[in-house]
GROMACS .gro file of C-alpha atoms in nm:
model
  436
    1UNK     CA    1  21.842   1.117  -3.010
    2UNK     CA    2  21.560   1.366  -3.017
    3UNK     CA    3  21.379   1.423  -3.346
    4UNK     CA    4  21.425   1.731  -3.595
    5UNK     CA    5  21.156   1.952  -3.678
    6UNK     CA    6  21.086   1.770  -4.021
    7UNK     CA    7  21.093   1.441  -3.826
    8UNK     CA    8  20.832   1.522  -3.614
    9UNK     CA    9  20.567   1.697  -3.892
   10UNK     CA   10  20.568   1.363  -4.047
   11UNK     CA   11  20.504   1.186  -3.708
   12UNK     CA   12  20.240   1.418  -3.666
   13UNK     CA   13  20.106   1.380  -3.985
   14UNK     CA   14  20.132   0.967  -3.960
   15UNK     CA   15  19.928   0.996  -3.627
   16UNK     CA   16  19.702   1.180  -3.815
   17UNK     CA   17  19.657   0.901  -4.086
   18UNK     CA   18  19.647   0.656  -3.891
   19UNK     CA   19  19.366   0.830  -3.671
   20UNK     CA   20  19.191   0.846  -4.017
   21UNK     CA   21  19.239   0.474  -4.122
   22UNK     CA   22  19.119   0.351  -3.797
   23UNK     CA   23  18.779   0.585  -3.854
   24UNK     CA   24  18.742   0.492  -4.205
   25UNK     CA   25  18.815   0.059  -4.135
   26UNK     CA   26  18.554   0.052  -3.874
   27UNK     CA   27  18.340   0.305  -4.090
   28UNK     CA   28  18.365   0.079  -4.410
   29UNK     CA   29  18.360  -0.297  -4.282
   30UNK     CA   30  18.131  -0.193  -3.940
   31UNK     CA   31  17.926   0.066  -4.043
   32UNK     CA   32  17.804  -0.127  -4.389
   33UNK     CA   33  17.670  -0.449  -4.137
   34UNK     CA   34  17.509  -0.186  -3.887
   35UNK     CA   35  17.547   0.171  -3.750
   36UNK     CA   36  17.518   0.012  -3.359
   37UNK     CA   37  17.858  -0.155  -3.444
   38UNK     CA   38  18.005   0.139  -3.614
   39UNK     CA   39  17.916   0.297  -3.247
   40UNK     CA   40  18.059   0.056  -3.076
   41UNK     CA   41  18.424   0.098  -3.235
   42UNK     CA   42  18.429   0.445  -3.208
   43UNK     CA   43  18.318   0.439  -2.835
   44UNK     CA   44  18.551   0.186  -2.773
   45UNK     CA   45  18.805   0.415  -2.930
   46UNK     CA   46  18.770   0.723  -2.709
   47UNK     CA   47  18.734   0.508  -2.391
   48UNK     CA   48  19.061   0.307  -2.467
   49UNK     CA   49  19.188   0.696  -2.515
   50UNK     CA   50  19.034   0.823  -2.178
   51UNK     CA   51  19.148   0.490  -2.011
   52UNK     CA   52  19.521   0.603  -2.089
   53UNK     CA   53  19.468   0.952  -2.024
   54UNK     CA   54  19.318   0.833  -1.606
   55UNK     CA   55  19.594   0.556  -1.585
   56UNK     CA   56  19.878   0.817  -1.520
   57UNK     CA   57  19.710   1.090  -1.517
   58UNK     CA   58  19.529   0.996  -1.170
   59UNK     CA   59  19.589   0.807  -0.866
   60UNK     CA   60  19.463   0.562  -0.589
   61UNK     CA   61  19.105   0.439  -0.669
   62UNK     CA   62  19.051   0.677  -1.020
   63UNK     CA   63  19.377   0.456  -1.128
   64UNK     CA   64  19.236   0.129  -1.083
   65UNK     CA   65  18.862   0.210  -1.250
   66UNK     CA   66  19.136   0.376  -1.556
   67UNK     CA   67  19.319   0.038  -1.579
   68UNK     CA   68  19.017  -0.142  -1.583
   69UNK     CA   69  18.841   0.117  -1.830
   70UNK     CA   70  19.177   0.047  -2.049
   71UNK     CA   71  19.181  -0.270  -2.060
   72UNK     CA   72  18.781  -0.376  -2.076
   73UNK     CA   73  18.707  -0.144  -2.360
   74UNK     CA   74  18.902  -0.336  -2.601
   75UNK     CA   75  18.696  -0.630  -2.488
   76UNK     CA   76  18.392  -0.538  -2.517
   77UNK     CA   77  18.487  -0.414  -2.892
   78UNK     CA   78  18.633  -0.756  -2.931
   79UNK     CA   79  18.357  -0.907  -2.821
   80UNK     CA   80  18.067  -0.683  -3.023
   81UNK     CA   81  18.291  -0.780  -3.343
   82UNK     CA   82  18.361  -1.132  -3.303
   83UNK     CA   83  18.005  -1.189  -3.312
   84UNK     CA   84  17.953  -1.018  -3.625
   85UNK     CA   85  18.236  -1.216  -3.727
   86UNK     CA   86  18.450  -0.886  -3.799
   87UNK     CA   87  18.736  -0.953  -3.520
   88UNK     CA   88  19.024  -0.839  -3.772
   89UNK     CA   89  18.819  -0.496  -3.817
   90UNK     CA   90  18.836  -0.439  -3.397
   91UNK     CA   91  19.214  -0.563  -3.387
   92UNK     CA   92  19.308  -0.308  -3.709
   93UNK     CA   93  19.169  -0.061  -3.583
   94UNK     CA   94  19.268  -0.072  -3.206
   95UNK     CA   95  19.613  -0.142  -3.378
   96UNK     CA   96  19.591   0.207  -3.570
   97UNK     CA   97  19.489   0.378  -3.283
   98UNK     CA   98  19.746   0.268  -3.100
   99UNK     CA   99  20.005   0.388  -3.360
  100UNK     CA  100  19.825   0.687  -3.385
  101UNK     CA  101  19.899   0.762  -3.000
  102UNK     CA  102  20.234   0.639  -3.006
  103UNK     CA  103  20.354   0.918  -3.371
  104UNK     CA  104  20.149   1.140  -3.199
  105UNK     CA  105  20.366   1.112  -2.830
  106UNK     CA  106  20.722   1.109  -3.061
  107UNK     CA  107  20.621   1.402  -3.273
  108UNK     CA  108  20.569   1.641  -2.927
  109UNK     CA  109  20.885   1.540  -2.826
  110UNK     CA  110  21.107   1.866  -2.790
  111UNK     CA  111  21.422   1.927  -3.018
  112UNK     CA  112  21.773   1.853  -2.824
  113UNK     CA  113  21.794   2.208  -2.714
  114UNK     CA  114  21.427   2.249  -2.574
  115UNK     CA  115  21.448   1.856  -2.353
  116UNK     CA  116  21.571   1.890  -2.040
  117UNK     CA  117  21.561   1.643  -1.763
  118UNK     CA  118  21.268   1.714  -1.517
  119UNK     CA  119  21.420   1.970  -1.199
  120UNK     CA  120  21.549   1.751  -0.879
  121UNK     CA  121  21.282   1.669  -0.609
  122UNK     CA  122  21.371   1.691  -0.238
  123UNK     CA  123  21.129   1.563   0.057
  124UNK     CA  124  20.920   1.829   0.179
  125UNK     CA  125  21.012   1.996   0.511
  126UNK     CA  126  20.773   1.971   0.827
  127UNK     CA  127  20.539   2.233   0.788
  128UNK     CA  128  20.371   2.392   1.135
  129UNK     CA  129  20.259   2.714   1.039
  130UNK     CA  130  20.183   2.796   0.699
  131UNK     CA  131  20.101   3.149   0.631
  132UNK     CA  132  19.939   3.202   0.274
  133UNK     CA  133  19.892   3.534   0.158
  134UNK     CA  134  19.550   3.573  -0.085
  135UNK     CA  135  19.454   3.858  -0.343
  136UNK     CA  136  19.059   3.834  -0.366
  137UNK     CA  137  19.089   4.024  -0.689
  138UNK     CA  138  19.344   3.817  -0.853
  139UNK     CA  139  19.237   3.628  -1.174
  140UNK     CA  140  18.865   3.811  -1.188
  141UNK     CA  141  18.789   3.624  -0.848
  142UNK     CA  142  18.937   3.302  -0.820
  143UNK     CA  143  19.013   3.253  -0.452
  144UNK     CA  144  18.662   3.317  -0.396
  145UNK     CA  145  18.528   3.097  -0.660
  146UNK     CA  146  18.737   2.822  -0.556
  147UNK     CA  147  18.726   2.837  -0.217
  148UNK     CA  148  19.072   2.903  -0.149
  149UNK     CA  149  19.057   3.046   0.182
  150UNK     CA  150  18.794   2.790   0.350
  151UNK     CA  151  19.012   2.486   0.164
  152UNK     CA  152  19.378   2.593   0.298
  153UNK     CA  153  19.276   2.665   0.648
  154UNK     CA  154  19.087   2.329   0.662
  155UNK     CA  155  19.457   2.189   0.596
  156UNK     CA  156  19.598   2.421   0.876
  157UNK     CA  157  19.722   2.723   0.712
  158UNK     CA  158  19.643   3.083   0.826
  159UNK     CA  159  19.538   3.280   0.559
  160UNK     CA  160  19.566   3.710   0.514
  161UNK     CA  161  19.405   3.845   0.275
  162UNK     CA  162  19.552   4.174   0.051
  163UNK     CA  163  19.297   4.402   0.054
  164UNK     CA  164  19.526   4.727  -0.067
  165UNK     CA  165  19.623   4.761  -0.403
  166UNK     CA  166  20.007   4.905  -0.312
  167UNK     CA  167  20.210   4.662  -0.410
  168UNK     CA  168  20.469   4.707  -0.136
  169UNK     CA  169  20.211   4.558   0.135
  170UNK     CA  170  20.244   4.197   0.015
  171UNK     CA  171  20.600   4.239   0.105
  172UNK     CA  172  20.524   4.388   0.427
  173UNK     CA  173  20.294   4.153   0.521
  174UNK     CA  174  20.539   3.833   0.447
  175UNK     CA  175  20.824   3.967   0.640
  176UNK     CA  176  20.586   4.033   0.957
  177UNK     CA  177  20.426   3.655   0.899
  178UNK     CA  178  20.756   3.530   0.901
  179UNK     CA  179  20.853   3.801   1.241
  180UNK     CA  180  20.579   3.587   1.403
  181UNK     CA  181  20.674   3.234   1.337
  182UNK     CA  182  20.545   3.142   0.995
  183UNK     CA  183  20.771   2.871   0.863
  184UNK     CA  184  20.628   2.872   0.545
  185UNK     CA  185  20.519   3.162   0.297
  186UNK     CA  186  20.313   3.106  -0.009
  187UNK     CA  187  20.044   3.363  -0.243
  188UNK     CA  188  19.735   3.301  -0.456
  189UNK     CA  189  19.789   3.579  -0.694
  190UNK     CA  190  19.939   3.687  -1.021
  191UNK     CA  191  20.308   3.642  -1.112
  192UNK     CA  192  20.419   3.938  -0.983
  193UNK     CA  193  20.244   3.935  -0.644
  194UNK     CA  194  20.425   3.557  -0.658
  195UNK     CA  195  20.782   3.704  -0.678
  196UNK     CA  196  20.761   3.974  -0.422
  197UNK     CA  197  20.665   3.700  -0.141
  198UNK     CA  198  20.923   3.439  -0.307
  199UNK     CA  199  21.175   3.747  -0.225
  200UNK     CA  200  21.068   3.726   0.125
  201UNK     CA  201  21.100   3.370   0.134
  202UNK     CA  202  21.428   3.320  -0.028
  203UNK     CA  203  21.599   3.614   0.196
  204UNK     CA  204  21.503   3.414   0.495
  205UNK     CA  205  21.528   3.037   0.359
  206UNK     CA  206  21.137   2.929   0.402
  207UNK     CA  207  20.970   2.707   0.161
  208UNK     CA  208  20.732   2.865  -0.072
  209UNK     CA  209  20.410   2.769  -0.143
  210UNK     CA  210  20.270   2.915  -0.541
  211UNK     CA  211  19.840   2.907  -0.567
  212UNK     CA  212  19.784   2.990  -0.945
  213UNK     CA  213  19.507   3.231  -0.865
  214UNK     CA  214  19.604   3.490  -1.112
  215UNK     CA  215  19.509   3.514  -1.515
  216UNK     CA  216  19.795   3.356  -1.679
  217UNK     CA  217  20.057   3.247  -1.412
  218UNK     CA  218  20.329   3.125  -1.588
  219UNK     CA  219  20.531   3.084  -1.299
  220UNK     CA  220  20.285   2.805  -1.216
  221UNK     CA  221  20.289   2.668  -1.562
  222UNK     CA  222  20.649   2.611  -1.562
  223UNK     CA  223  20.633   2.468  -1.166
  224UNK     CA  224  20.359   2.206  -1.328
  225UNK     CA  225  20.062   2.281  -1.152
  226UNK     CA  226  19.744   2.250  -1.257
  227UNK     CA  227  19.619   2.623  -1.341
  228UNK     CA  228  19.260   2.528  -1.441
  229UNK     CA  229  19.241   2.466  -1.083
  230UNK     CA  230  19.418   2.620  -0.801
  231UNK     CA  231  19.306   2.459  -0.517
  232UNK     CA  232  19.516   2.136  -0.580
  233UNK     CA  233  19.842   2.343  -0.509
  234UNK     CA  234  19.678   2.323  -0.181
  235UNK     CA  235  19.777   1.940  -0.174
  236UNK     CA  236  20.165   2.039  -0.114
  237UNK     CA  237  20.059   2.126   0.250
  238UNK     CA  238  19.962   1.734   0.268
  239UNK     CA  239  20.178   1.551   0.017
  240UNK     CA  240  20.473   1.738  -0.127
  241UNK     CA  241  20.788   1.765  -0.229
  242UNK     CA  242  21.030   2.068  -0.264
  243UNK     CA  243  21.201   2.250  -0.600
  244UNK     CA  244  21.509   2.481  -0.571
  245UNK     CA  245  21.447   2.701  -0.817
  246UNK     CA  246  21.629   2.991  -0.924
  247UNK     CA  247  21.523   3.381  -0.855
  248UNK     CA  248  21.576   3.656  -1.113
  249UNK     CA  249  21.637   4.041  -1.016
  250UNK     CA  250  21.637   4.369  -1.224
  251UNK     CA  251  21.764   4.653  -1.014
  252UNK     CA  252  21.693   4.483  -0.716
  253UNK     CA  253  21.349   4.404  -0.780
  254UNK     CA  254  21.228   4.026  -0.801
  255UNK     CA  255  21.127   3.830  -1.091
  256UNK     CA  256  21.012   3.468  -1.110
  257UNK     CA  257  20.936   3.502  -1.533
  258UNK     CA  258  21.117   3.778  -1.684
  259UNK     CA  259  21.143   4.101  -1.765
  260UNK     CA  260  21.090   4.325  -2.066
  261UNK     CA  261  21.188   4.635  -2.242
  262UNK     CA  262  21.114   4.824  -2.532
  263UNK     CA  263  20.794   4.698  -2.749
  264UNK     CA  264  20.759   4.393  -2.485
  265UNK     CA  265  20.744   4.695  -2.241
  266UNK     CA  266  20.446   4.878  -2.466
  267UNK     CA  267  20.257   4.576  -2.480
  268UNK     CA  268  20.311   4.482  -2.118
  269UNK     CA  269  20.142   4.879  -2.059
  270UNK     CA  270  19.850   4.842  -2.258
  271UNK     CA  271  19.509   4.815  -2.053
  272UNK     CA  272  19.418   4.523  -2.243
  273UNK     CA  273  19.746   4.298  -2.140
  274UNK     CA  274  19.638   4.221  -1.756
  275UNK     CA  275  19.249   4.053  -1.887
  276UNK     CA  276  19.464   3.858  -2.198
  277UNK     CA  277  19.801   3.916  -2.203
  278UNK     CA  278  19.892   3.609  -2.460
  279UNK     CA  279  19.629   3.761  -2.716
  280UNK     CA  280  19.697   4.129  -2.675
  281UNK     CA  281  20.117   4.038  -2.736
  282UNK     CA  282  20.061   3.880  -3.058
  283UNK     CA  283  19.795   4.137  -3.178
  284UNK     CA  284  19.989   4.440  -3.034
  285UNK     CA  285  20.366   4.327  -3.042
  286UNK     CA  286  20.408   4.286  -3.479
  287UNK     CA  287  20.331   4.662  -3.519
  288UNK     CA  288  20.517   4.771  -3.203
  289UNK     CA  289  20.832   4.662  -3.273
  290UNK     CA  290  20.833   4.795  -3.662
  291UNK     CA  291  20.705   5.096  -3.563
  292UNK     CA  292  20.886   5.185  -3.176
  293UNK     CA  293  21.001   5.529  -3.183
  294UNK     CA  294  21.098   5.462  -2.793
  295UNK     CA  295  21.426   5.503  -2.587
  296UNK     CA  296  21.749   5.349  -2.764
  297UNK     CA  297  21.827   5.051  -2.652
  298UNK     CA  298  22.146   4.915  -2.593
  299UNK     CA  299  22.227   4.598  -2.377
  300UNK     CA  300  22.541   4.344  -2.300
  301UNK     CA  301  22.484   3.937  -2.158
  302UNK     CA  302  22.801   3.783  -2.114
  303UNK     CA  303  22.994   3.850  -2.475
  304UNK     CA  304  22.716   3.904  -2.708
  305UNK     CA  305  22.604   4.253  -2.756
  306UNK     CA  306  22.243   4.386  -2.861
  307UNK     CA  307  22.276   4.698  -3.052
  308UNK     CA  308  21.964   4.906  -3.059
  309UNK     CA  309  21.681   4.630  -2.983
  310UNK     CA  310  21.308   4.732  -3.039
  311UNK     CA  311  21.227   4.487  -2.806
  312UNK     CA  312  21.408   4.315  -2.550
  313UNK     CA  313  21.332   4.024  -2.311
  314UNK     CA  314  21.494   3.847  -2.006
  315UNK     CA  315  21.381   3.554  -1.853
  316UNK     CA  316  21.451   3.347  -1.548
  317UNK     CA  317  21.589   3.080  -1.723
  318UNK     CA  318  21.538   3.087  -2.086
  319UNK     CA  319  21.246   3.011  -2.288
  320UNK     CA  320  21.238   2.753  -2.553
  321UNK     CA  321  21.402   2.844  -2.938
  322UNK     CA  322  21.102   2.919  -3.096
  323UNK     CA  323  20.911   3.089  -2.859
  324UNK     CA  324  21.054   3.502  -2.906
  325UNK     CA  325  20.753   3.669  -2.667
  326UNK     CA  326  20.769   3.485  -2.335
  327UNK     CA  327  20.465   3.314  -2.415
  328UNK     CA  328  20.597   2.974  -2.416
  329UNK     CA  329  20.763   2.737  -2.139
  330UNK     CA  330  21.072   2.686  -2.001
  331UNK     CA  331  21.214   2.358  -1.979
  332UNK     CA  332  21.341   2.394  -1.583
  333UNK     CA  333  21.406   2.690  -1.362
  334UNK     CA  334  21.753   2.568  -1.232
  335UNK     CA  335  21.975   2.606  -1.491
  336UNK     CA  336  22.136   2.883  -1.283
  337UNK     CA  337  22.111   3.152  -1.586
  338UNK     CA  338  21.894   3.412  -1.743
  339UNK     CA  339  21.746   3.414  -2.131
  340UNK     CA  340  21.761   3.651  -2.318
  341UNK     CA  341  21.589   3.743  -2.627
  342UNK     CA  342  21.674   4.076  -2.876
  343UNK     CA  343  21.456   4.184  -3.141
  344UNK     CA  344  21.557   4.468  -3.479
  345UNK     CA  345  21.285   4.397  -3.707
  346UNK     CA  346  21.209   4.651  -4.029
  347UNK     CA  347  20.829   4.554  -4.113
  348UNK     CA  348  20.508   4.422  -3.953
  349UNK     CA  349  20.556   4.146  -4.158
  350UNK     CA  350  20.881   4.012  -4.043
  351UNK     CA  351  20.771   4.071  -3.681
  352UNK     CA  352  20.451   3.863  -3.717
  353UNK     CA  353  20.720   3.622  -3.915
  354UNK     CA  354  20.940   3.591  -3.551
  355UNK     CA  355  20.624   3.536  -3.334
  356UNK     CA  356  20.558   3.257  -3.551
  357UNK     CA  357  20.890   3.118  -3.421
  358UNK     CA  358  21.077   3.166  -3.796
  359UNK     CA  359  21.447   3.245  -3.747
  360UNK     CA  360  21.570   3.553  -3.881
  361UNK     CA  361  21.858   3.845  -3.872
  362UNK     CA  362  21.679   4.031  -3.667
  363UNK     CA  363  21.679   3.768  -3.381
  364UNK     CA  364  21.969   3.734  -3.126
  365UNK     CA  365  21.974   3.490  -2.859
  366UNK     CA  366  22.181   3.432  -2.562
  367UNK     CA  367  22.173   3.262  -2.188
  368UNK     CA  368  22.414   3.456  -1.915
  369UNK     CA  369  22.416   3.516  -1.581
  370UNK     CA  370  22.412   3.860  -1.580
  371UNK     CA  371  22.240   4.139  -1.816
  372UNK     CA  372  22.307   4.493  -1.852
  373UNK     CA  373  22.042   4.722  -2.024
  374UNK     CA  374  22.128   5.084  -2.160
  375UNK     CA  375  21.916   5.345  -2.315
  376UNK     CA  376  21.956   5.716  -2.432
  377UNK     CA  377  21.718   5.826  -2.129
  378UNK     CA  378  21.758   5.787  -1.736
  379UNK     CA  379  21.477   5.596  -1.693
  380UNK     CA  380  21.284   5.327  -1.921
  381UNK     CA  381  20.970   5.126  -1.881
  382UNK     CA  382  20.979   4.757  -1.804
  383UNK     CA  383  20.742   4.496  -1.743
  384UNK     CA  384  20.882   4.301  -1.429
  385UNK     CA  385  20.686   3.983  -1.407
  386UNK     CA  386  20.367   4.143  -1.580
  387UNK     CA  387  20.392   4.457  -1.399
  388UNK     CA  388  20.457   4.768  -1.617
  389UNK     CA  389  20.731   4.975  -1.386
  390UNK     CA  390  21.001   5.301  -1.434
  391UNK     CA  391  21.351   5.136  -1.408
  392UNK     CA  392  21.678   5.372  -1.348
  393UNK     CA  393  21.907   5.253  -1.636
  394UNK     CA  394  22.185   5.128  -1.645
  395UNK     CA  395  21.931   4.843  -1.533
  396UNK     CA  396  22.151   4.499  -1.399
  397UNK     CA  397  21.974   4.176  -1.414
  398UNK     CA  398  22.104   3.914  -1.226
  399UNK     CA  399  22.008   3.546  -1.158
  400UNK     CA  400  22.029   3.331  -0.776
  401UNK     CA  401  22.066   3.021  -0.847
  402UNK     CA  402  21.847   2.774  -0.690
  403UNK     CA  403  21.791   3.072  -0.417
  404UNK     CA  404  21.391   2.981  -0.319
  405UNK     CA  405  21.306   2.656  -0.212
  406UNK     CA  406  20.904   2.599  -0.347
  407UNK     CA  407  20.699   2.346  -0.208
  408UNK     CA  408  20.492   2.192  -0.476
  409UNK     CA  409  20.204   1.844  -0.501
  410UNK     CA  410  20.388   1.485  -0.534
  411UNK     CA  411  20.175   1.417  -0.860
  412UNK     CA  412  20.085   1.759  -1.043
  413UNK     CA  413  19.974   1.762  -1.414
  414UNK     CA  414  20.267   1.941  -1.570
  415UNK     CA  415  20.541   1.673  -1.488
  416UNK     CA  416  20.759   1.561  -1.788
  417UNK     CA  417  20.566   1.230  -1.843
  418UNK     CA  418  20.280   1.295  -1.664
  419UNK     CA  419  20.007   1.322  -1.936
  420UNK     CA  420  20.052   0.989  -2.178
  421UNK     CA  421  19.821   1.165  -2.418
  422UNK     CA  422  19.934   1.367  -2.690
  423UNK     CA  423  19.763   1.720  -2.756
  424UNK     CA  424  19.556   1.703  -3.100
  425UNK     CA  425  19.552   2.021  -3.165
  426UNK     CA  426  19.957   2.109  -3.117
  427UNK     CA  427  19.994   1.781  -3.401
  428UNK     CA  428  19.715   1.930  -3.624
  429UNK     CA  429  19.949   2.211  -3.613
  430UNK     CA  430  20.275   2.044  -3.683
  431UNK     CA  431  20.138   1.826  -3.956
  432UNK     CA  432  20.065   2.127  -4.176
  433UNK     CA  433  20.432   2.325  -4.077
  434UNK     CA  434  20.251   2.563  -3.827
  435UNK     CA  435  20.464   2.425  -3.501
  436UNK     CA  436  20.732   2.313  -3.384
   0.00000   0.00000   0.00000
């Protein structure tokens, strides 16, 4: 049984403490014999922390030197205070910092209706001619700065580049790739170059390979690939498995993340969204939605009706509970149904309330499999998958389950499990009722 929220801000708040006793035992009992052995227990510290970290978070060789790092740097702490005759000061505090890692671990651990078990892995097909598609200008530069091109062809892949800016050539450009024998499709770009390639893909049942090259790429996020670094994706071409994910659609049109109306539509417009588009949401979005004097929305998923939504979201599988603005993750992308998220707000002050993930009367929530969005005009704006686009209402959003097969690393930073570690800053958070 999963924590609640009030669990897990006093996990995160005993992690905290106990990070604080272990500092202030080897501060009082080491640090009044010497400062050189008040080093040595803090050093010991962070390398028993960045032992655990390597462990599982790396493999082959790096694993070994992490196992070793693990275990010797208690050790040599041992050691340094056993001398001094202070071996009950190393054990404490080692003890402490275990606990501290081990609160820390159980207060991230998602509500009931947030944990999900990790999507089904299939062996990765055989793979003769991969065809991956690049945007040079995606993400300020990033296939360029990581060597994108030069690193996939080294692993046999023929690479085009998109040097137009209409949109419709990265779907023209797939569907002749695959005309000439490509047996596998994949992009370095932004989200919504992603889904116009993964519509190619999925139409024609070939694997699809996803290079976070863009600025945010929340598909990638959500696939768990590492998106401080693109190039690894590259390692699916090598040693990978395959995800059956589902694909999203809004009048036809694609979507791997979701799409928006209303306010999320404004803020998905504004100049500033494509260089920060987490930022500009949460400084634009409050005062949008109490003050949109746009189209009248109207929309119906499954049974549950949104009457007149300022803002209006639907994802590709739905988002976790407290996160309102698409900004968050999504447990899995196979759950064969779309999110969505309505917003009626009456005040700046309640909307900044929702984005802080507070529950209110002005929030309806719903999963369905199909979505139906009305206005008073024949056309609205939407953002499809980042992209800010004139939709024909009534606009139908439909989800395909498990419709595009994506080939993806074996061992990829964002598995469930994968980093033993728990993020500081997220349990700062909880401990003072910030998080969730």
């Amino acid at each position: 049984m999963n924590p609640t929220t009030t669990q897990r801000r006093w996990l995160a708040r005993a992690s905290l403490a106990s990070i604080l006793a272990a500092v202030l035992t080897l501060g009082v009992f080491a640090g009044a014999r010497t400062f050189g052995l008040l080093a040595v227990g803090l050093v010991g510290l962070v390398l028993v922390a960045a032992g655990l970290w390597w462990s599982l978070a790396r493999q082959g060789t790096l694993r070994v030197l992490a196992v070793a790092l693990t275990l010797g740097a208690p050790v040599w702490v041992l050691v340094a205070y056993t001398r001094a005759h202070l071996t009950w000061v190393a054990v404490l505090a080692v003890a402490l910092w275990l606990v501290a890692v081990a609160t820390g671990r159980a207060a991230l651990v998602r509500d009931a209706d947030e944990e999900a078990a990790a999507m089904p892995e299939h062996p990765a097909p055989r793979v003769r001619h991969p065809v991956l598609i690049m945007n040079p200008r995606s993400g300020g530069g990033k296939v360029r700065r990581f060597e994108l091109r030069e690193r996939a062809r080294s692993l046999g892949a023929e690479v085009l580049l998109l040097e137009g800016r209409d949109g419709a050539d990265v779907t023209d450009m797939a569907r002749k790739a695959a005309a000439e024998g490509a047996d596998l499709l994949g992009v370095a770009g932004g989200d919504g170059t992603q889904a116009q390639v993964a519509e190619v893909a999925a139409a024609l049942d070939l694997p699809f390979l996803v290079i976070p090259a863009g600025t945010r790429n929340h598909f990638a996020l959500d696939l768990g690939l590492d998106r401080d670094d693109p190039s690894k994706a590259l390692d699916a071409l090598r040693d990978g498995v395959e995800l059956r994910v589902d694909l999203g659609s809004a009048n036809g049109l694609p979507f791997v993340n979701n799409v928006s109306f209303g306010a999320y539509a404004e803020v998905v417009a504004s100049p500033a969204y494509r260089d920060d588009k987490t930022r500009t949401a949460l400084r634009l979005l409050p005062d949008m939605l109490a003050g949109h004097q746009g189209p009248r929305l109207s929309a119906h998923a499954g049974s549950v009706e949104f009457a007149e939504p300022q803002a209006l979201l639907v994802s590709n599988n739905p988002y976790g509970t407290g996160d309102i603005a698409g900004l968050g993750r999504r447990a899995r992308l196979d759950g064969g149904e779309l999110g969505c998220v309505g917003v009626r707000v009456t005040s700046a002050a309640q909307a900044a309330g929702l984005l802080r993930g507070r529950r209110a009367a002005g929030l309806v929530r719903t999963n369905a499999a199909h979505v139906v969005v009305d206005a008073d005009q024949d056309r609205i704006q939407a953002g499809v998958d980042g992209e800010s686009l004139s939709l024909r209402v009534p606009v139908h959003c439909d989800v395909r389950p498990r419709a595009l097969r994506v080939l993806v690393p074996r061992h990829r930073p964002g598995v469930r499990g994968a980093r033993p570690m728990p993020d500081w800053r997220h349990i700062g958070r909880l401990a003072v009722g910030r998080g969730r």
